[in-house]
JSON list of C-alpha atoms in Angstrom, two decimals:
[
{"chain": "A", "resi": 13, "resn": "GLN", "atom": "CA", "xyz": [0.00, 0.00, 0.00]},
{"chain": "A", "resi": 14, "resn": "VAL", "atom": "CA", "xyz": [1.00, 3.63, -0.38]},
{"chain": "A", "resi": 15, "resn": "ARG", "atom": "CA", "xyz": [3.25, 4.79, 2.44]},
{"chain": "A", "resi": 16, "resn": "LEU", "atom": "CA", "xyz": [4.66, 8.27, 2.91]},
{"chain": "A", "resi": 17, "resn": "VAL", "atom": "CA", "xyz": [6.83, 8.99, 5.95]},
{"chain": "A", "resi": 18, "resn": "GLU", "atom": "CA", "xyz": [7.76, 12.59, 6.64]},
{"chain": "A", "resi": 19, "resn": "SER", "atom": "CA", "xyz": [10.69, 13.58, 8.85]},
{"chain": "A", "resi": 20, "resn": "GLY", "atom": "CA", "xyz": [13.03, 16.47, 9.59]},
{"chain": "A", "resi": 21, "resn": "GLY", "atom": "CA", "xyz": [10.69, 18.78, 11.46]},
{"chain": "A", "resi": 22, "resn": "ASP", "atom": "CA", "xyz": [12.04, 20.58, 14.51]},
{"chain": "A", "resi": 23, "resn": "SER", "atom": "CA", "xyz": [11.84, 23.74, 16.58]},
{"chain": "A", "resi": 24, "resn": "VAL", "atom": "CA", "xyz": [14.01, 26.55, 15.24]},
{"chain": "A", "resi": 25, "resn": "GLN", "atom": "CA", "xyz": [14.42, 30.27, 15.66]},
{"chain": "A", "resi": 26, "resn": "PRO", "atom": "CA", "xyz": [13.32, 32.73, 12.99]},
{"chain": "A", "resi": 27, "resn": "GLY", "atom": "CA", "xyz": [15.90, 32.85, 10.22]},
{"chain": "A", "resi": 28, "resn": "GLY", "atom": "CA", "xyz": [16.83, 29.22, 10.72]},
{"chain": "A", "resi": 29, "resn": "SER", "atom": "CA", "xyz": [16.77, 26.37, 8.23]},
{"chain": "A", "resi": 30, "resn": "LEU", "atom": "CA", "xyz": [15.35, 22.87, 8.08]},
{"chain": "A", "resi": 31, "resn": "ARG", "atom": "CA", "xyz": [15.30, 20.12, 5.49]},
{"chain": "A", "resi": 32, "resn": "LEU", "atom": "CA", "xyz": [12.20, 17.96, 5.42]},
{"chain": "A", "resi": 33, "resn": "SER", "atom": "CA", "xyz": [12.24, 14.49, 3.90]},
{"chain": "A", "resi": 34, "resn": "CYS", "atom": "CA", "xyz": [9.43, 12.25, 2.72]},
{"chain": "A", "resi": 35, "resn": "ARG", "atom": "CA", "xyz": [10.23, 8.61, 2.09]},
{"chain": "A", "resi": 36, "resn": "ALA", "atom": "CA", "xyz": [7.79, 6.96, -0.30]},
{"chain": "A", "resi": 37, "resn": "SER", "atom": "CA", "xyz": [6.93, 3.34, -0.91]},
{"chain": "A", "resi": 38, "resn": "GLY", "atom": "CA", "xyz": [4.11, 1.21, -2.27]},
{"chain": "A", "resi": 39, "resn": "PHE", "atom": "CA", "xyz": [3.67, 3.07, -5.56]},
{"chain": "A", "resi": 40, "resn": "PRO", "atom": "CA", "xyz": [5.83, 4.05, -8.59]},
{"chain": "A", "resi": 41, "resn": "PHE", "atom": "CA", "xyz": [7.27, 7.22, -7.05]},
{"chain": "A", "resi": 42, "resn": "GLN", "atom": "CA", "xyz": [9.13, 8.26, -10.20]},
{"chain": "A", "resi": 43, "resn": "MET", "atom": "CA", "xyz": [5.85, 8.43, -12.11]},
{"chain": "A", "resi": 44, "resn": "TRP", "atom": "CA", "xyz": [4.02, 10.75, -9.71]},
{"chain": "A", "resi": 45, "resn": "GLY", "atom": "CA", "xyz": [4.16, 14.48, -9.22]},
{"chain": "A", "resi": 46, "resn": "MET", "atom": "CA", "xyz": [4.53, 15.25, -5.55]},
{"chain": "A", "resi": 47, "resn": "ASN", "atom": "CA", "xyz": [3.41, 18.06, -3.25]},
{"chain": "A", "resi": 48, "resn": "TRP", "atom": "CA", "xyz": [4.21, 19.49, 0.14]},
{"chain": "A", "resi": 49, "resn": "ALA", "atom": "CA", "xyz": [1.36, 20.93, 2.16]},
{"chain": "A", "resi": 50, "resn": "ARG", "atom": "CA", "xyz": [1.04, 22.30, 5.69]},
{"chain": "A", "resi": 51, "resn": "GLN", "atom": "CA", "xyz": [-1.65, 22.71, 8.28]},
{"chain": "A", "resi": 52, "resn": "VAL", "atom": "CA", "xyz": [-2.06, 24.80, 11.39]},
{"chain": "A", "resi": 53, "resn": "PRO", "atom": "CA", "xyz": [-4.58, 23.53, 13.98]},
{"chain": "A", "resi": 54, "resn": "GLY", "atom": "CA", "xyz": [-8.00, 24.99, 13.29]},
{"chain": "A", "resi": 55, "resn": "LYS", "atom": "CA", "xyz": [-7.14, 26.01, 9.74]},
{"chain": "A", "resi": 56, "resn": "GLU", "atom": "CA", "xyz": [-7.49, 24.34, 6.38]},
{"chain": "A", "resi": 57, "resn": "ILE", "atom": "CA", "xyz": [-4.53, 22.52, 4.92]},
{"chain": "A", "resi": 58, "resn": "GLU", "atom": "CA", "xyz": [-2.47, 24.77, 2.66]},
{"chain": "A", "resi": 59, "resn": "TRP", "atom": "CA", "xyz": [-0.56, 23.68, -0.42]},
{"chain": "A", "resi": 60, "resn": "VAL", "atom": "CA", "xyz": [3.10, 24.80, -0.24]},
{"chain": "A", "resi": 61, "resn": "SER", "atom": "CA", "xyz": [5.02, 23.39, -3.18]},
{"chain": "A", "resi": 62, "resn": "ARG", "atom": "CA", "xyz": [4.92, 20.83, -5.96]},
{"chain": "A", "resi": 63, "resn": "ILE", "atom": "CA", "xyz": [7.29, 19.13, -8.36]},
{"chain": "A", "resi": 64, "resn": "THR", "atom": "CA", "xyz": [6.49, 17.09, -11.43]},
{"chain": "A", "resi": 65, "resn": "SER", "atom": "CA", "xyz": [7.63, 13.50, -11.71]},
{"chain": "A", "resi": 66, "resn": "ARG", "atom": "CA", "xyz": [11.16, 14.11, -13.00]},
{"chain": "A", "resi": 67, "resn": "GLU", "atom": "CA", "xyz": [14.02, 15.11, -10.72]},
{"chain": "A", "resi": 68, "resn": "ASP", "atom": "CA", "xyz": [14.54, 18.15, -12.96]},
{"chain": "A", "resi": 69, "resn": "GLY", "atom": "CA", "xyz": [10.82, 18.69, -13.25]},
{"chain": "A", "resi": 70, "resn": "LYS", "atom": "CA", "xyz": [8.79, 21.85, -12.98]},
{"chain": "A", "resi": 71, "resn": "LYS", "atom": "CA", "xyz": [8.53, 23.32, -9.51]},
{"chain": "A", "resi": 72, "resn": "ASP", "atom": "CA", "xyz": [5.93, 25.66, -8.07]},
{"chain": "A", "resi": 73, "resn": "TYR", "atom": "CA", "xyz": [5.61, 27.42, -4.73]},
{"chain": "A", "resi": 74, "resn": "ILE", "atom": "CA", "xyz": [3.04, 29.36, -2.80]},
{"chain": "A", "resi": 75, "resn": "ASP", "atom": "CA", "xyz": [3.99, 33.05, -2.90]},
{"chain": "A", "resi": 76, "resn": "SER", "atom": "CA", "xyz": [4.80, 33.23, 0.81]},
{"chain": "A", "resi": 77, "resn": "VAL", "atom": "CA", "xyz": [7.69, 30.74, 0.51]},
{"chain": "A", "resi": 78, "resn": "LYS", "atom": "CA", "xyz": [9.15, 31.71, -2.87]},
{"chain": "A", "resi": 79, "resn": "GLY", "atom": "CA", "xyz": [12.87, 32.38, -2.60]},
{"chain": "A", "resi": 80, "resn": "ARG", "atom": "CA", "xyz": [13.06, 30.62, 0.77]},
{"chain": "A", "resi": 81, "resn": "PHE", "atom": "CA", "xyz": [11.91, 27.04, 0.14]},
{"chain": "A", "resi": 82, "resn": "THR", "atom": "CA", "xyz": [13.21, 24.58, -2.46]},
{"chain": "A", "resi": 83, "resn": "ILE", "atom": "CA", "xyz": [11.51, 21.34, -3.37]},
{"chain": "A", "resi": 84, "resn": "SER", "atom": "CA", "xyz": [13.50, 18.46, -4.84]},
{"chain": "A", "resi": 85, "resn": "ARG", "atom": "CA", "xyz": [13.29, 14.72, -5.28]},
{"chain": "A", "resi": 86, "resn": "ASP", "atom": "CA", "xyz": [15.48, 11.64, -5.51]},
{"chain": "A", "resi": 87, "resn": "ASN", "atom": "CA", "xyz": [13.81, 9.15, -7.82]},
{"chain": "A", "resi": 88, "resn": "VAL", "atom": "CA", "xyz": [16.43, 6.47, -7.16]},
{"chain": "A", "resi": 89, "resn": "ASN", "atom": "CA", "xyz": [15.79, 6.35, -3.43]},
{"chain": "A", "resi": 90, "resn": "ASN", "atom": "CA", "xyz": [12.13, 7.48, -3.58]},
{"chain": "A", "resi": 91, "resn": "ILE", "atom": "CA", "xyz": [12.57, 10.55, -1.40]},
{"chain": "A", "resi": 92, "resn": "LEU", "atom": "CA", "xyz": [10.97, 13.98, -1.64]},
{"chain": "A", "resi": 93, "resn": "TYR", "atom": "CA", "xyz": [12.68, 16.93, 0.04]},
{"chain": "A", "resi": 94, "resn": "LEU", "atom": "CA", "xyz": [11.78, 20.43, 1.12]},
{"chain": "A", "resi": 95, "resn": "GLN", "atom": "CA", "xyz": [14.69, 22.71, 1.97]},
{"chain": "A", "resi": 96, "resn": "MET", "atom": "CA", "xyz": [13.40, 25.58, 4.08]},
{"chain": "A", "resi": 97, "resn": "ASN", "atom": "CA", "xyz": [15.62, 28.62, 4.66]},
{"chain": "A", "resi": 98, "resn": "ASN", "atom": "CA", "xyz": [15.03, 31.92, 6.42]},
{"chain": "A", "resi": 99, "resn": "LEU", "atom": "CA", "xyz": [12.14, 30.41, 8.34]},
{"chain": "A", "resi": 100, "resn": "LYS", "atom": "CA", "xyz": [9.48, 32.71, 9.72]},
{"chain": "A", "resi": 101, "resn": "THR", "atom": "CA", "xyz": [7.05, 32.27, 12.60]},
{"chain": "A", "resi": 102, "resn": "GLU", "atom": "CA", "xyz": [4.22, 31.97, 10.10]},
{"chain": "A", "resi": 103, "resn": "ASP", "atom": "CA", "xyz": [5.85, 28.82, 8.70]},
{"chain": "A", "resi": 104, "resn": "THR", "atom": "CA", "xyz": [4.95, 27.01, 11.90]},
{"chain": "A", "resi": 105, "resn": "ALA", "atom": "CA", "xyz": [2.73, 24.08, 10.93]},
{"chain": "A", "resi": 106, "resn": "MET", "atom": "CA", "xyz": [2.51, 20.34, 10.47]},
{"chain": "A", "resi": 107, "resn": "TYR", "atom": "CA", "xyz": [4.03, 19.56, 7.07]},
{"chain": "A", "resi": 108, "resn": "TYR", "atom": "CA", "xyz": [2.79, 16.72, 4.90]},
{"chain": "A", "resi": 109, "resn": "CYS", "atom": "CA", "xyz": [3.87, 15.25, 1.59]},
{"chain": "A", "resi": 110, "resn": "ARG", "atom": "CA", "xyz": [1.28, 13.83, -0.75]},
{"chain": "A", "resi": 111, "resn": "ARG", "atom": "CA", "xyz": [0.93, 12.65, -4.29]},
{"chain": "A", "resi": 112, "resn": "ALA", "atom": "CA", "xyz": [-0.31, 15.04, -6.96]},
{"chain": "A", "resi": 113, "resn": "GLY", "atom": "CA", "xyz": [-4.09, 14.98, -7.20]},
{"chain": "A", "resi": 114, "resn": "ILE", "atom": "CA", "xyz": [-4.52, 13.73, -3.62]},
{"chain": "A", "resi": 115, "resn": "ASP", "atom": "CA", "xyz": [-6.12, 16.39, -1.43]},
{"chain": "A", "resi": 116, "resn": "TYR", "atom": "CA", "xyz": [-5.64, 14.81, 1.97]},
{"chain": "A", "resi": 117, "resn": "PRO", "atom": "CA", "xyz": [-2.53, 13.96, 4.02]},
{"chain": "A", "resi": 118, "resn": "GLU", "atom": "CA", "xyz": [-1.15, 10.54, 3.21]},
{"chain": "A", "resi": 119, "resn": "GLY", "atom": "CA", "xyz": [1.42, 10.43, 6.01]},
{"chain": "A", "resi": 120, "resn": "GLN", "atom": "CA", "xyz": [1.64, 11.34, 9.66]},
{"chain": "A", "resi": 121, "resn": "GLY", "atom": "CA", "xyz": [3.35, 14.67, 8.98]},
{"chain": "A", "resi": 122, "resn": "THR", "atom": "CA", "xyz": [6.33, 16.34, 10.60]},
{"chain": "A", "resi": 123, "resn": "GLN", "atom": "CA", "xyz": [6.02, 19.36, 12.90]},
{"chain": "A", "resi": 124, "resn": "VAL", "atom": "CA", "xyz": [7.89, 22.57, 12.16]},
{"chain": "A", "resi": 125, "resn": "THR", "atom": "CA", "xyz": [7.88, 25.20, 14.88]},
{"chain": "A", "resi": 126, "resn": "VAL", "atom": "CA", "xyz": [9.51, 28.58, 14.35]},
{"chain": "A", "resi": 127, "resn": "SER", "atom": "CA", "xyz": [9.72, 30.78, 17.42]},
{"chain": "A", "resi": 128, "resn": "SER", "atom": "CA", "xyz": [12.14, 32.94, 19.30]}
]
């Protein structure tokens, strides 16, 4: 079955960096576009970034993270990444990876907390 396991979340100060990972199994990862999304308690889940199926594929970002976040993927090891730099308090959320076209979290998520 499809399994997505997010990791790399932590508590950091504003301006800090984190690299999130999402290990995928149970489906042909290299054939799927992948997304990162985030959710704050009490709010709707928010799409953050996406990448098409190729490692050098097209990438898109929500305006609030452009220039700070970078999505990438390793199709040999079936891992999706999100490099997050210059983190802001408003980036605090649970981060999820999910397959393109899927509008619900497929993993348990990883918590990112940005505070001073």
